mmCIF file of C-alpha atoms and ligand atoms in Angstrom:
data_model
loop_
_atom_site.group_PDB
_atom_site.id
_atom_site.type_symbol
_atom_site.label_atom_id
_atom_site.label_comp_id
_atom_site.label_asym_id
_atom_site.label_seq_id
_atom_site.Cartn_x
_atom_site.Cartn_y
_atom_site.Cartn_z
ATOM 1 C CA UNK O 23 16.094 0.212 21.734
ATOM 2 C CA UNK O 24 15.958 1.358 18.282
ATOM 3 C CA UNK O 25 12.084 1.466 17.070
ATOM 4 C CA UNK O 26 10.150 1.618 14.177
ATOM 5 C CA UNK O 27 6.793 3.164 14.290
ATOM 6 C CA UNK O 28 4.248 2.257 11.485
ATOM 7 C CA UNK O 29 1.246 3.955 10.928
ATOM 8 C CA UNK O 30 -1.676 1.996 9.742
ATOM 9 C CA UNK O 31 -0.360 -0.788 11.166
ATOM 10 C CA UNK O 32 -3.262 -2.676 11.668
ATOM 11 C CA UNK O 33 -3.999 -2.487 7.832
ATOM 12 C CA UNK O 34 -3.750 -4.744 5.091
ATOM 13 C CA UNK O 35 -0.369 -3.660 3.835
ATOM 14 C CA UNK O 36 0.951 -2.653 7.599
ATOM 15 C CA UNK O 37 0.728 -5.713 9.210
ATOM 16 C CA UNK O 38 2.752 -7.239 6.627
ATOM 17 C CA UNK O 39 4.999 -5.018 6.642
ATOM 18 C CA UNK O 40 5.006 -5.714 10.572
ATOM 19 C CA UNK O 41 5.930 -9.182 9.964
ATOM 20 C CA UNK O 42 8.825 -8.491 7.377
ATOM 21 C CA UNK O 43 10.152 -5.673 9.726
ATOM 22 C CA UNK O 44 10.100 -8.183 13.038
ATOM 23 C CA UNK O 45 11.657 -11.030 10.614
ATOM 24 C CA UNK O 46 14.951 -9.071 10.032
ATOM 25 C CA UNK O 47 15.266 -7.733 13.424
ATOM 26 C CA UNK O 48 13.553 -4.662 14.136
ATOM 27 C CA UNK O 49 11.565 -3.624 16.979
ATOM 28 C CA UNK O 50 7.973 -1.825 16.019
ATOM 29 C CA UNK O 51 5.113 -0.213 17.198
ATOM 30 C CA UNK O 52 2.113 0.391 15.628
ATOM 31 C CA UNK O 53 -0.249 3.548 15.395
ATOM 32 C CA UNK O 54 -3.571 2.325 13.745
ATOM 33 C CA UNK O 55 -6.914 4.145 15.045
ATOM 34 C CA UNK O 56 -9.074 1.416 13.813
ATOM 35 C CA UNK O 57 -11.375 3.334 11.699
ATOM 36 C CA UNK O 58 -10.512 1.516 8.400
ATOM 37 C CA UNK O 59 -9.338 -1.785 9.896
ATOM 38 C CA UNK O 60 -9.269 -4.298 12.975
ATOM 39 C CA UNK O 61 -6.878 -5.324 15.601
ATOM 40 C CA UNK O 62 -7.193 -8.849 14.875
ATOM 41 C CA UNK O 63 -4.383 -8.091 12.516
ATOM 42 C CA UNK O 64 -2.056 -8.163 15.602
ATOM 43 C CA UNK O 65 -3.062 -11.654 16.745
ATOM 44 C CA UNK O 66 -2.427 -12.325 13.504
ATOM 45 C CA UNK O 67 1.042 -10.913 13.250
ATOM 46 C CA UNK O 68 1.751 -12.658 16.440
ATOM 47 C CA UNK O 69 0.835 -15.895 15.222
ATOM 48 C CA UNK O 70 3.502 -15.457 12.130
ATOM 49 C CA UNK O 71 6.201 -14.129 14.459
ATOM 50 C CA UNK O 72 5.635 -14.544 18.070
ATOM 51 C CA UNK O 73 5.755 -11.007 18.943
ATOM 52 C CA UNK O 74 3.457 -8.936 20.228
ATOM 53 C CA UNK O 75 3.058 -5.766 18.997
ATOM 54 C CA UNK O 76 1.971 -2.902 20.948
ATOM 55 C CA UNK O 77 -1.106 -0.231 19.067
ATOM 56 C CA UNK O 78 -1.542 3.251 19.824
ATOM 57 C CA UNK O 79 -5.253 3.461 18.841
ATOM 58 C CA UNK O 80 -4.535 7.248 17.785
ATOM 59 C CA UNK O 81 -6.142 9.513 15.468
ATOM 60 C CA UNK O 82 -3.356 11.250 13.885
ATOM 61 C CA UNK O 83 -5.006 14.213 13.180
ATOM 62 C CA UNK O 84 -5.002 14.470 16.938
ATOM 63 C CA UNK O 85 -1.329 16.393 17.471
ATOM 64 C CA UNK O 86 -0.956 16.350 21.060
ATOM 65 C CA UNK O 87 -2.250 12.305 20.847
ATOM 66 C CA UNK O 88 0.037 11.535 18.352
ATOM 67 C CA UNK O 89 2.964 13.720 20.535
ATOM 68 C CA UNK O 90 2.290 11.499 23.137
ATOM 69 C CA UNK O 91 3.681 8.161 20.979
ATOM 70 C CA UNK O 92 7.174 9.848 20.685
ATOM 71 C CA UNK O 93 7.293 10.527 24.186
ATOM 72 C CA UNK O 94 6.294 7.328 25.401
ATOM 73 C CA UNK O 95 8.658 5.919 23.085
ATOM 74 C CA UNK O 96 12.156 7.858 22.637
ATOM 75 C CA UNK O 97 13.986 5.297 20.524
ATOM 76 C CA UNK O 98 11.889 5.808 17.519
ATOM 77 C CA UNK O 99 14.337 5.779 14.892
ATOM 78 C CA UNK O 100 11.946 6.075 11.685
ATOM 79 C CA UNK O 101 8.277 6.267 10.743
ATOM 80 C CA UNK O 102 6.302 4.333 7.845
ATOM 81 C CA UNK O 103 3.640 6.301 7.766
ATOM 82 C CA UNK O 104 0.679 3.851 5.861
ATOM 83 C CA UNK O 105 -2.166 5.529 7.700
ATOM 84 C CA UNK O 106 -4.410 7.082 5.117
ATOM 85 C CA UNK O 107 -8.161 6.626 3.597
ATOM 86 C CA UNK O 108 -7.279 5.363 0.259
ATOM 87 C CA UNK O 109 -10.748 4.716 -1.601
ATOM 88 C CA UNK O 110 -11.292 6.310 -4.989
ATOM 89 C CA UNK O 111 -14.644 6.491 -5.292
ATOM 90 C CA UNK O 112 -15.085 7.817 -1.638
ATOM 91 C CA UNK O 113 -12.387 10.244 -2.249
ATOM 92 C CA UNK O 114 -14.861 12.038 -4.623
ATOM 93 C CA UNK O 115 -18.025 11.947 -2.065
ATOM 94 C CA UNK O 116 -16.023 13.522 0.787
ATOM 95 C CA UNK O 117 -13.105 15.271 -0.434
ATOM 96 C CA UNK O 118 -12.385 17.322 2.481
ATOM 97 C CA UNK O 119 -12.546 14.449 4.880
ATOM 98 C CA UNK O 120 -10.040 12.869 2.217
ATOM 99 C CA UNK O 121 -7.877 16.392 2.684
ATOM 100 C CA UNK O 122 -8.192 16.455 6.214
ATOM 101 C CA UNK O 123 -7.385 12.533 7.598
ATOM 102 C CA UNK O 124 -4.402 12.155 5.277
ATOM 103 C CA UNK O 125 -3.033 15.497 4.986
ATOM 104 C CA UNK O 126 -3.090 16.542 8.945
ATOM 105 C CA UNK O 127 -2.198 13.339 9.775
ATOM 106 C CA UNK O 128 1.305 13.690 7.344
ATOM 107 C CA UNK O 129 2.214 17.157 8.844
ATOM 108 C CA UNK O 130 1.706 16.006 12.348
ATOM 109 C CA UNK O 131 3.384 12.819 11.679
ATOM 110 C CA UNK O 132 6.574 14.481 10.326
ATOM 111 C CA UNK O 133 7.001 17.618 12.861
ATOM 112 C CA UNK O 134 7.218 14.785 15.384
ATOM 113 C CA UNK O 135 9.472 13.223 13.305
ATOM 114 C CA UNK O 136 11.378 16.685 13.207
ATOM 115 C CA UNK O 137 11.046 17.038 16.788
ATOM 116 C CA UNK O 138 12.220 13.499 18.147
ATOM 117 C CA UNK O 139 14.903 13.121 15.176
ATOM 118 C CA UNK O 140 12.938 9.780 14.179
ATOM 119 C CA UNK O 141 15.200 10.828 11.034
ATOM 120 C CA UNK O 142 14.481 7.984 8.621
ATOM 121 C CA UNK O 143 10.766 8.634 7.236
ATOM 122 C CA UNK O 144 9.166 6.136 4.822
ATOM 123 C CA UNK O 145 6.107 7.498 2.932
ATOM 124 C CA UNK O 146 3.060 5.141 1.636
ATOM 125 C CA UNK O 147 2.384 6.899 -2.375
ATOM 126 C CA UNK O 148 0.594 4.965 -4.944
ATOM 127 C CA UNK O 149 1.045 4.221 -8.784
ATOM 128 C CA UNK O 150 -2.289 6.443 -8.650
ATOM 129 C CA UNK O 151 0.074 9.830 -8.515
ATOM 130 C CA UNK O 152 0.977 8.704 -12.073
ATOM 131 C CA UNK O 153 -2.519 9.755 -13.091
ATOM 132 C CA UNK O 154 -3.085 8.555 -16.895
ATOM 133 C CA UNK O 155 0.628 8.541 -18.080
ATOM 134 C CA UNK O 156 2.019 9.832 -21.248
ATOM 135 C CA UNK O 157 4.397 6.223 -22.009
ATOM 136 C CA UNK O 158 4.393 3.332 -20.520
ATOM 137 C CA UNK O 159 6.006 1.764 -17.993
ATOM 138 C CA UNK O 160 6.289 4.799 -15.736
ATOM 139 C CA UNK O 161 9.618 5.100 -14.439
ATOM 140 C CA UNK O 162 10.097 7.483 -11.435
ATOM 141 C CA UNK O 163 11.383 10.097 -13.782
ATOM 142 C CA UNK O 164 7.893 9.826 -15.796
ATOM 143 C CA UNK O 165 5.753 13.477 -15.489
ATOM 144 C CA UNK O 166 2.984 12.926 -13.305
ATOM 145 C CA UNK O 167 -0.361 13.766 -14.800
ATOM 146 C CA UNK O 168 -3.299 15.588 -12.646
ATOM 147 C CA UNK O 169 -4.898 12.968 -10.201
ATOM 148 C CA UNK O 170 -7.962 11.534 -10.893
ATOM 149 C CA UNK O 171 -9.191 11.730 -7.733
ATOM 150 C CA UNK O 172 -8.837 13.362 -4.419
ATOM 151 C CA UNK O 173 -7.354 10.137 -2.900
ATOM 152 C CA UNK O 174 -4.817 10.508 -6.049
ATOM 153 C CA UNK O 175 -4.341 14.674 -4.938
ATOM 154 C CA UNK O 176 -3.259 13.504 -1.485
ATOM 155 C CA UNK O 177 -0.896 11.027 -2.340
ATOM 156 C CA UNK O 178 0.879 13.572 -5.280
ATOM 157 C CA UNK O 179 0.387 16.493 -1.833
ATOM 158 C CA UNK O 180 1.911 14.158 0.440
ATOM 159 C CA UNK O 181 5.074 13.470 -1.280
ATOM 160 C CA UNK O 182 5.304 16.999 -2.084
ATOM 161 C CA UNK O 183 5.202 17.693 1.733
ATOM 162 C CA UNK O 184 7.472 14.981 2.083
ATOM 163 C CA UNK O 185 9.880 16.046 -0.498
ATOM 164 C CA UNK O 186 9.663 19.886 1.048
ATOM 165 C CA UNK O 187 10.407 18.864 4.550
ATOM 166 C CA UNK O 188 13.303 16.632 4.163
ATOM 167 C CA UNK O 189 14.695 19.926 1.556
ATOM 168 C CA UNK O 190 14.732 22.252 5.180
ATOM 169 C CA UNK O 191 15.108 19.522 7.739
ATOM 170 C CA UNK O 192 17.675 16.658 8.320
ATOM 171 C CA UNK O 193 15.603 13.798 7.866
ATOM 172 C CA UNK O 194 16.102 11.074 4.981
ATOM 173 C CA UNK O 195 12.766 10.156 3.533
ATOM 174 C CA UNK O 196 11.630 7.734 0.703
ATOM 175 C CA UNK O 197 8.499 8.070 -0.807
ATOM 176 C CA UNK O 198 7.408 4.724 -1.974
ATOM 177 C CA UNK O 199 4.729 4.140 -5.245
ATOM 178 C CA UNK O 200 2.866 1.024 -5.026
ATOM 179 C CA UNK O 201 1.658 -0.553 -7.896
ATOM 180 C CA UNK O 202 -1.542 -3.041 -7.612
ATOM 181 C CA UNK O 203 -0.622 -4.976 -4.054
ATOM 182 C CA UNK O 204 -2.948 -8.021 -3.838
ATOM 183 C CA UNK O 205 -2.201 -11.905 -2.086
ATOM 184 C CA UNK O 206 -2.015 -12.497 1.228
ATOM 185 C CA UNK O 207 0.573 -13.666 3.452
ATOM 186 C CA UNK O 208 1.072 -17.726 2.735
ATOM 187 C CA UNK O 209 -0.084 -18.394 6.497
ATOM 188 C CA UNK O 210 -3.404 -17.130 5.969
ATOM 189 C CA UNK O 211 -3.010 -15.361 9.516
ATOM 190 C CA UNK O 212 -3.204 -11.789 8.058
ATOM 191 C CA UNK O 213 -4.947 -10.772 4.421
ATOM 192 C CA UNK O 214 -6.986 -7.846 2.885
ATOM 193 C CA UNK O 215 -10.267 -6.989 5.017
ATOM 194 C CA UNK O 216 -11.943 -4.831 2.763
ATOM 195 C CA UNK O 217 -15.216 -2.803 4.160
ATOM 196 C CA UNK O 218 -18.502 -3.480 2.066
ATOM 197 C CA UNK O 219 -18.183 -4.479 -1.353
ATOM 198 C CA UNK O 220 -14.511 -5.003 -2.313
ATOM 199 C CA UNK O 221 -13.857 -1.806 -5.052
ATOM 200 C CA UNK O 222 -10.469 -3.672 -5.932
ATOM 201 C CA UNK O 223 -10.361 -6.830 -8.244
ATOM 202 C CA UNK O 224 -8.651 -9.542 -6.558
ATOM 203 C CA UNK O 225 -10.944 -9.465 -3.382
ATOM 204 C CA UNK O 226 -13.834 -9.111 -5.928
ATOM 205 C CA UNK O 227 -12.725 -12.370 -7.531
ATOM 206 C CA UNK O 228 -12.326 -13.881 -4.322
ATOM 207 C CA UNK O 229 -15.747 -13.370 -2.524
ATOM 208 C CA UNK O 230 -17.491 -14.218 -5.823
ATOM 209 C CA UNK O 231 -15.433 -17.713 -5.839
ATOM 210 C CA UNK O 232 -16.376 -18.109 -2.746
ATOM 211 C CA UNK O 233 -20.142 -17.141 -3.299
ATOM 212 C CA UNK O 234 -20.092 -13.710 -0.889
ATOM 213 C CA UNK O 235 -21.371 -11.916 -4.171
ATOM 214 C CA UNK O 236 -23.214 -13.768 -6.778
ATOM 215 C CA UNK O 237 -21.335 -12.287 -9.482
ATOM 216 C CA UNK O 238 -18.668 -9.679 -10.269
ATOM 217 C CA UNK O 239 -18.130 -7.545 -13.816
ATOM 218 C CA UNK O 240 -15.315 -6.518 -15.673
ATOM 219 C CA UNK O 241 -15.651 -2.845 -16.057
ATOM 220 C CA UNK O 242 -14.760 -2.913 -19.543
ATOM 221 C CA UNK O 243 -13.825 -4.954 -22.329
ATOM 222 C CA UNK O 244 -13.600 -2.450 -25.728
ATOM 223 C CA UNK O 245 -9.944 -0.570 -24.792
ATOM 224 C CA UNK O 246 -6.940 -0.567 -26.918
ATOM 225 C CA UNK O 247 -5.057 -3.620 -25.175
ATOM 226 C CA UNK O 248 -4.699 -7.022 -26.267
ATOM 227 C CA UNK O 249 -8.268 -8.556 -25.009
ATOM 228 C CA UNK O 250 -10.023 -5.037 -24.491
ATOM 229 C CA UNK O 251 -9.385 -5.385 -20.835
ATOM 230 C CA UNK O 252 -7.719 -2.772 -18.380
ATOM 231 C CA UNK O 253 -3.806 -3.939 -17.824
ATOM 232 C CA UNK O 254 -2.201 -3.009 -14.441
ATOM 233 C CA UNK O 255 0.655 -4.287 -12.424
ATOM 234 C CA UNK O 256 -0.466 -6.801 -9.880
ATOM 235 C CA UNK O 257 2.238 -7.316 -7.183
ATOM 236 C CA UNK O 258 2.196 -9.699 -4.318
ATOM 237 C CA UNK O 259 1.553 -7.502 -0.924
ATOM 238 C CA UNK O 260 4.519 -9.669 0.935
ATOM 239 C CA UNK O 261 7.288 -8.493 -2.060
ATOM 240 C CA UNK O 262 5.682 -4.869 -1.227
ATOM 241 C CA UNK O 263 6.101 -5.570 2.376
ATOM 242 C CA UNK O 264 9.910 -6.880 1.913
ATOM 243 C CA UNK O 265 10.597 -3.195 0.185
ATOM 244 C CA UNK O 266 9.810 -1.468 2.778
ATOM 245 C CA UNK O 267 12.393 -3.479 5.229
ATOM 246 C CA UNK O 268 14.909 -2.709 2.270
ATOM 247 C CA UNK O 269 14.119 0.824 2.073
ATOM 248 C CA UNK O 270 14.623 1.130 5.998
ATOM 249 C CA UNK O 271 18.002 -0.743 5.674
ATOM 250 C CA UNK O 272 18.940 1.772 2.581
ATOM 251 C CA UNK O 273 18.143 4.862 4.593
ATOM 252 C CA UNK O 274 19.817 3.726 7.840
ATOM 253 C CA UNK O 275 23.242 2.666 5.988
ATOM 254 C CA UNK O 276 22.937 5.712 3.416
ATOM 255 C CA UNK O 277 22.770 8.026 6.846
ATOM 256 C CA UNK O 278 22.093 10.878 4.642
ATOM 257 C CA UNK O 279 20.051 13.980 5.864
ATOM 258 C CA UNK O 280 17.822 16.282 3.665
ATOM 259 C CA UNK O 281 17.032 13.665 0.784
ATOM 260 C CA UNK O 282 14.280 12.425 -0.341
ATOM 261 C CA UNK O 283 14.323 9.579 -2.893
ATOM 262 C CA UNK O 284 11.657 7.814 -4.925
ATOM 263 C CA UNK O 285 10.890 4.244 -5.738
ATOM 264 C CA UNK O 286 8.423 2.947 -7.915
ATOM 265 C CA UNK O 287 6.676 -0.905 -6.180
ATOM 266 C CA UNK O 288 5.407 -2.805 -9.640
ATOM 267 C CA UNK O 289 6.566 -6.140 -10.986
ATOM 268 C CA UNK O 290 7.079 -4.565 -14.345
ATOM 269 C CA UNK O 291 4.352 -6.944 -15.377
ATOM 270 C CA UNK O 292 1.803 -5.343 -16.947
ATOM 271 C CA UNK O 293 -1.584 -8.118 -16.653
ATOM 272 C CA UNK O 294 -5.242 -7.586 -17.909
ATOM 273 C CA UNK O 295 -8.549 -7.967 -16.280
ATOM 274 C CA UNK O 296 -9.351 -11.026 -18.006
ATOM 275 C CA UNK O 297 -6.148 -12.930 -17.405
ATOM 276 C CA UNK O 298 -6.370 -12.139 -13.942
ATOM 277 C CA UNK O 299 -9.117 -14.001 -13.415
ATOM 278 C CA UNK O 300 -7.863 -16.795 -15.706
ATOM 279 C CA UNK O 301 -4.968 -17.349 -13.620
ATOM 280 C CA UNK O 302 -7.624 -17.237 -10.863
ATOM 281 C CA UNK O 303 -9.553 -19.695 -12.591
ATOM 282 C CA UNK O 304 -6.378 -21.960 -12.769
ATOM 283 C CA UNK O 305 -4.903 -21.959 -9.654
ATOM 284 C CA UNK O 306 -8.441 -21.986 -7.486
ATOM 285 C CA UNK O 307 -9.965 -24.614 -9.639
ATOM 286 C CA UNK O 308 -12.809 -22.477 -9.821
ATOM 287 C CA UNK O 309 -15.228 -20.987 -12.430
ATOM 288 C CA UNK O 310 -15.488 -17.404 -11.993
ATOM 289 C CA UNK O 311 -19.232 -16.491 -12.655
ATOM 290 C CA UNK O 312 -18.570 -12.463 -13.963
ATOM 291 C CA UNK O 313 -19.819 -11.017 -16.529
ATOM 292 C CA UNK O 314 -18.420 -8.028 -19.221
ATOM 293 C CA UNK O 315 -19.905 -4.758 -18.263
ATOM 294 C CA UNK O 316 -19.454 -1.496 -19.422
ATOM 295 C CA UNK O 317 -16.426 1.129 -18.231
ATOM 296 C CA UNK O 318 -15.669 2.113 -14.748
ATOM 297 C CA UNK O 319 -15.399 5.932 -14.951
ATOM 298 C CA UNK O 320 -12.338 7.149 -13.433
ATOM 299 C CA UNK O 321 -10.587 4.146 -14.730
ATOM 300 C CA UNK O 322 -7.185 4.260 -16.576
ATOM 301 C CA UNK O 323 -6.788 1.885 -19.671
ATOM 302 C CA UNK O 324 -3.136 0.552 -19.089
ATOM 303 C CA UNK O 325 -0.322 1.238 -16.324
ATOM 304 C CA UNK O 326 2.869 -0.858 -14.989
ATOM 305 C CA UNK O 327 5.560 -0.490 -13.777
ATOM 306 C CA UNK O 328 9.317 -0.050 -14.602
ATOM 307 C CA UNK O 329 11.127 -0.979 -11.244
ATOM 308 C CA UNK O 330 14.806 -1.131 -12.080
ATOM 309 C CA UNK O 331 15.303 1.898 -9.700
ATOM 310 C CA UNK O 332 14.440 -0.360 -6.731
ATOM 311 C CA UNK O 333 15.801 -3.581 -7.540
ATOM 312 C CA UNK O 334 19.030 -1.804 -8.259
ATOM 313 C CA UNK O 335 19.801 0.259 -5.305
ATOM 314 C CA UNK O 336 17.309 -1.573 -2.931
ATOM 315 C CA UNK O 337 18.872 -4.800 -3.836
ATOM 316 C CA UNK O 338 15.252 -5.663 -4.291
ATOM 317 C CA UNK O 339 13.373 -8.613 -6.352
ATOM 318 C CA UNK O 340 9.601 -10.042 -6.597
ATOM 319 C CA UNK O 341 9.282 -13.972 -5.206
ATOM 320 C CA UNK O 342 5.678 -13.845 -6.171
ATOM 321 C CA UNK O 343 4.090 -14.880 -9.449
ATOM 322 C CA UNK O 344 0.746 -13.814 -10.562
ATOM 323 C CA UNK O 345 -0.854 -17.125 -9.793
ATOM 324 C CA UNK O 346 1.150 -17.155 -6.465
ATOM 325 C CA UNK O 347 -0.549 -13.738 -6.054
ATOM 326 C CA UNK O 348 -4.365 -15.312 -6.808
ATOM 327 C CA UNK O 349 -3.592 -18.649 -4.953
ATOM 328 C CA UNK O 350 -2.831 -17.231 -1.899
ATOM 329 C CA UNK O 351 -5.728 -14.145 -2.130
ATOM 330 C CA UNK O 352 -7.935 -17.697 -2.665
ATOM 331 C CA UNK O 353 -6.872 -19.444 0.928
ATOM 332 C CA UNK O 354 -6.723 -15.915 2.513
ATOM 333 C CA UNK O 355 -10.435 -15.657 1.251
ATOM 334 C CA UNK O 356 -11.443 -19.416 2.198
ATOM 335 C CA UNK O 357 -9.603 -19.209 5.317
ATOM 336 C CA UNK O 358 -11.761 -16.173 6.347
ATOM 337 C CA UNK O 359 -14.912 -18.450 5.377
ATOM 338 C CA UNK O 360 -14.079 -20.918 8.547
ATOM 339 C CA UNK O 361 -13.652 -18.014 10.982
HETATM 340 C C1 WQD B 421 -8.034 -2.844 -11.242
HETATM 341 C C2 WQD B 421 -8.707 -3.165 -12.572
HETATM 342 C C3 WQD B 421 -10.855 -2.162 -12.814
HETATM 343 C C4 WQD B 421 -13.021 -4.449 -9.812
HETATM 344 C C5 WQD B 421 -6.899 1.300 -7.124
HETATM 345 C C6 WQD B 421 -6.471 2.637 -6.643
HETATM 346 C C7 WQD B 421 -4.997 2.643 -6.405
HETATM 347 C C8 WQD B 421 -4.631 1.533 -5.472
HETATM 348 C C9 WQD B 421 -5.116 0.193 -6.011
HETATM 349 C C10 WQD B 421 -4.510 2.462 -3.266
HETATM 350 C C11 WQD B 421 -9.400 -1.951 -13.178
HETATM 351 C C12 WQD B 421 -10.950 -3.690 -12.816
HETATM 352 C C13 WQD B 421 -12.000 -3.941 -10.612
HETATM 353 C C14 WQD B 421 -14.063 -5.203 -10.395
HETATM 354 C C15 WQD B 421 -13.036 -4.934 -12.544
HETATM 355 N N1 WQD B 421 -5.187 1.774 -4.192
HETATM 356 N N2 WQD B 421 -12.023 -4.192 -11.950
HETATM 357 N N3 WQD B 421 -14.032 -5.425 -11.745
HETATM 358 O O1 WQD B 421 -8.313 1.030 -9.801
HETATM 359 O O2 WQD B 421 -6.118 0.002 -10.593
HETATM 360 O O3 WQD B 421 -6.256 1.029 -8.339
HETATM 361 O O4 WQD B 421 -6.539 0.326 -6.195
HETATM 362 O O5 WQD B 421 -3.387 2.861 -3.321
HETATM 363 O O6 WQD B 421 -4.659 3.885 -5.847
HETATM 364 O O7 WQD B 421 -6.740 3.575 -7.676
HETATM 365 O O8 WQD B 421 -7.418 -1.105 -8.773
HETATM 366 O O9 WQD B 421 -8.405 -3.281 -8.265
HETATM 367 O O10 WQD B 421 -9.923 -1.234 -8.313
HETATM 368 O O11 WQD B 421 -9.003 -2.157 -10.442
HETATM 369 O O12 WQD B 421 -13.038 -5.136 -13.775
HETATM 370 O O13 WQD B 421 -15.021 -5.690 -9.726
HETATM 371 O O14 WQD B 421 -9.711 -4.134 -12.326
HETATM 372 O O15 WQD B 421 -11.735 -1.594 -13.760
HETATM 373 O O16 WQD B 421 -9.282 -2.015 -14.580
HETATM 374 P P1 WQD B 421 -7.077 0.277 -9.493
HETATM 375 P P2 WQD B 421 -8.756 -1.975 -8.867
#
C-alpha cells in the first residue's frame, strides 16, 4: 500500500491537507504529537471523508520514536513534513526551543526518509523566508532577505537542509512557500484552533465578531499603501491544501531523484488590513468593533505573491475568493461557538 505520512497532521493546515490527499486517492498517516494542536481534527477529517486516520503521537525530535513510524509502516512513499512551531513572536522568547523542535525534527524526518526511500519529500516554508523583499510580488527567483525572526531562520534553514539533502541523496523534494492561509474547510468539521489570543488576523476578526475579545486593532494605519494598512496575500487554506496533492502527483510522475524545486502558495492578490475586514464586514453581516492602533514591530508593510510557477507546472488554480475566505473563517468560528 503506497502511504503518505504527514507531519503535523493534526494541525490546521494538515488536516486539510488530509482531506484533499484521501479525496484523490491516497492512503495517509499522520504524525502529530499534540503539543500545538488536538486530535479532534481526526474526527473531524473523518466526518468529511469517512476514513479514519491513524496518529503517531510522536515527538519528532525523538529519532528512534520517529524510526519506529517507518518501520511500522514500509509503504511510505513520501513525507509532508508540516510539523513545526510557527509563532513569530514566540520565536523571539525561546529561540533555541524554536531551533531545536523544527530543526531536529527536519533532519530526523529526512534520514528516515533516506533510509526507507520514502523518496518524494514535501517541505512546509512560508512567504516569511522572503523577509522584507526588495520588489514586489516575490517570485521564487526573488533574493531572500535576513528573517525577521527565528521562526523565519528555520523555515530559510530548513529548505536549505532540504535543498542540501536531495543535492547528495536520491530523493525529490519540493519546498513549498505559503502565503497568508486563512478559511476553513466549507463543512465546518475542521478550522484554525489557535492557542490564546489569535496573533493572526482572520481568527482575530473572527472571535471579536463573535464577542471572544471585545475588540481587535489594526497594527497600523500610516504605511505607504493605498489606505495606510499592511497588504498581504490572503489565500484560502483548502486551495493551499489542494497544492500539496498536486505537488505529490508532480513529484511521483516527474520520478526524478536529487531535485529540489520551489513553489511559491499566494493568490497573487495582494489585500490590506482594512479591506479584510470590510469584506468581513460584508459577508458576516457584522460590524467589526476594532480600532487603529499603532505598528506591530516585526511587521512587513506589503508582500504577495507571484504564483505563475505553480499554476503552470502544478496545473494549479485558487477556487477561493477573499470573501469566500472570511465567510467560511465566520461559520468555522460560529460553528466552534455551539460546540
Ligand atoms: C497579517 C496582517 C498584521 C492581527 C504570519 C507569519 C507567517 C505566517 C502567517 C506561518 C499584518 C495585521 C494582525 C491583528 C492586525 N505564519 N494584524 N491586527 O504576520 O503576515 O504572517 O502569519 O507560516 O509566517 O509571519 O500574518 O495574520 O499575523 O498579520 O492588524 O490583530 O494583519 O499587522 O499586517 P503575518 P498576521
Amino acid at each position: 500500500m503506497q502511504t503518505i505520512l504527514v507531519t503535523g497532521g493534526c494541525g490546521y493546515i494538515g488536516a486539510h491537507t488530509i482531506v484533499d490527499l484521501i479525496e484523490h486517492g491516497f492512503e495517509v498517516i499522520s504524525a502529530d504529537n499534540l503539543s500545538r494542536a488536538s486530535d479532534n481534527s481526526l474526527a473531524g477529517i473523518e466526518k468529511i471523508t469517512g476514513k479514519k486516520v491513524k496518529n503517531y503521537k510522536v515527538d519528532l525530535t525523538d529519532k528512534l520514536a520517529t524510526e519506529n513510524i517507518f518501520k511500522e509502516n514500509p509503504g511510505i512513499i513520501g513525507i509532508i513534513h508540516f510539523a513545526a512551531y510557527k509563532a513569530v513572536g514566540e520565536s523571539v522568547e525561546q529561540p533555541l526551543e524554536y531551533y531545536e523542535n523544527n530543526l531536529f525534527s527536519l533532519v530526523h524526518l529526512l534520514k528516515m526518509a533516506v533510509k526507507y526511500n520514502a523518496k518524494h519529500f514535501i517541505f512546509s516554508s512560508s512567504c516569511t523566508v522572503y523577509g522584507n523583499p526588495e520588489s514586489i510580488p516575490v517570485t521564487e527567483e526573488t533574493p531572500l532577505q535576513t528573517a525577521a525572526s527565528p521562526y523565519g531562520a528555520t523555515k530559510q534553514m530548513g529548505e536549505t537542509i532540504v535543498r542540501d539533502t536531495a543535492f547528495t541523496y536520491p530523493l525529490s523534494t519540493i519546498l513549498l512557500r505559503y502565503f497568508n492561509p486563512v478559511g476553513a474547510h466549507p463543512s465546518t468539521a475542521i478550522g484554525e484552533l489557535p492557542i490564546g489570543r489569535p496573533q493572526n488576523l482572520v481568527p482575530a476578526i473572527t472571535q471579536t465578531a463573535i464577542g471572544k475579545l471585545p475588540t481587535m486593532q489594526v497594527h497600523g494605519t500610516d504605511y505607504d499603501t493605498r489606505d495606510g494598512s499592511c497588504i498581504r496575500d490572503y489565500i484560502h487554506v483548502c486551495d493551499i491544501a489542494h497544492a500539496h496533492t498536486l505537488a505529490l502527483q508532480y513529484s511521483i510522475k516527474k520520478n526524478a531523484e536529487k531535485s529540489c524545486e520551489v513553489f511559491n502558495l499566494g493568490t497573487g492578490n495582494g489585500i490590506t488590513v482594512l479591506e479584510a475586514i470590510q469584506a468581513f464586514e460584508k459577508v458576516s453581516g457584522v460590524k467589526l468593533n476594532y480600532e487603529l492602533g499603532p505598528r506591530r514591530a516585526g511587521d512587513i508593510v506589503a508582500i504577495y505573491a507571484n504564483n505563475d510557477k505553480a499554476v503552470k507546472q502544478l496545473g494549479w488554480n485558487c477556487k477561493y475568493g477573499l470573501e469566500e475566505m472570511m465567510l467560511t473563517a465566520w461559520q468555522w468560528e460560529q460553528s466552534l461557538a455551539k460546540k
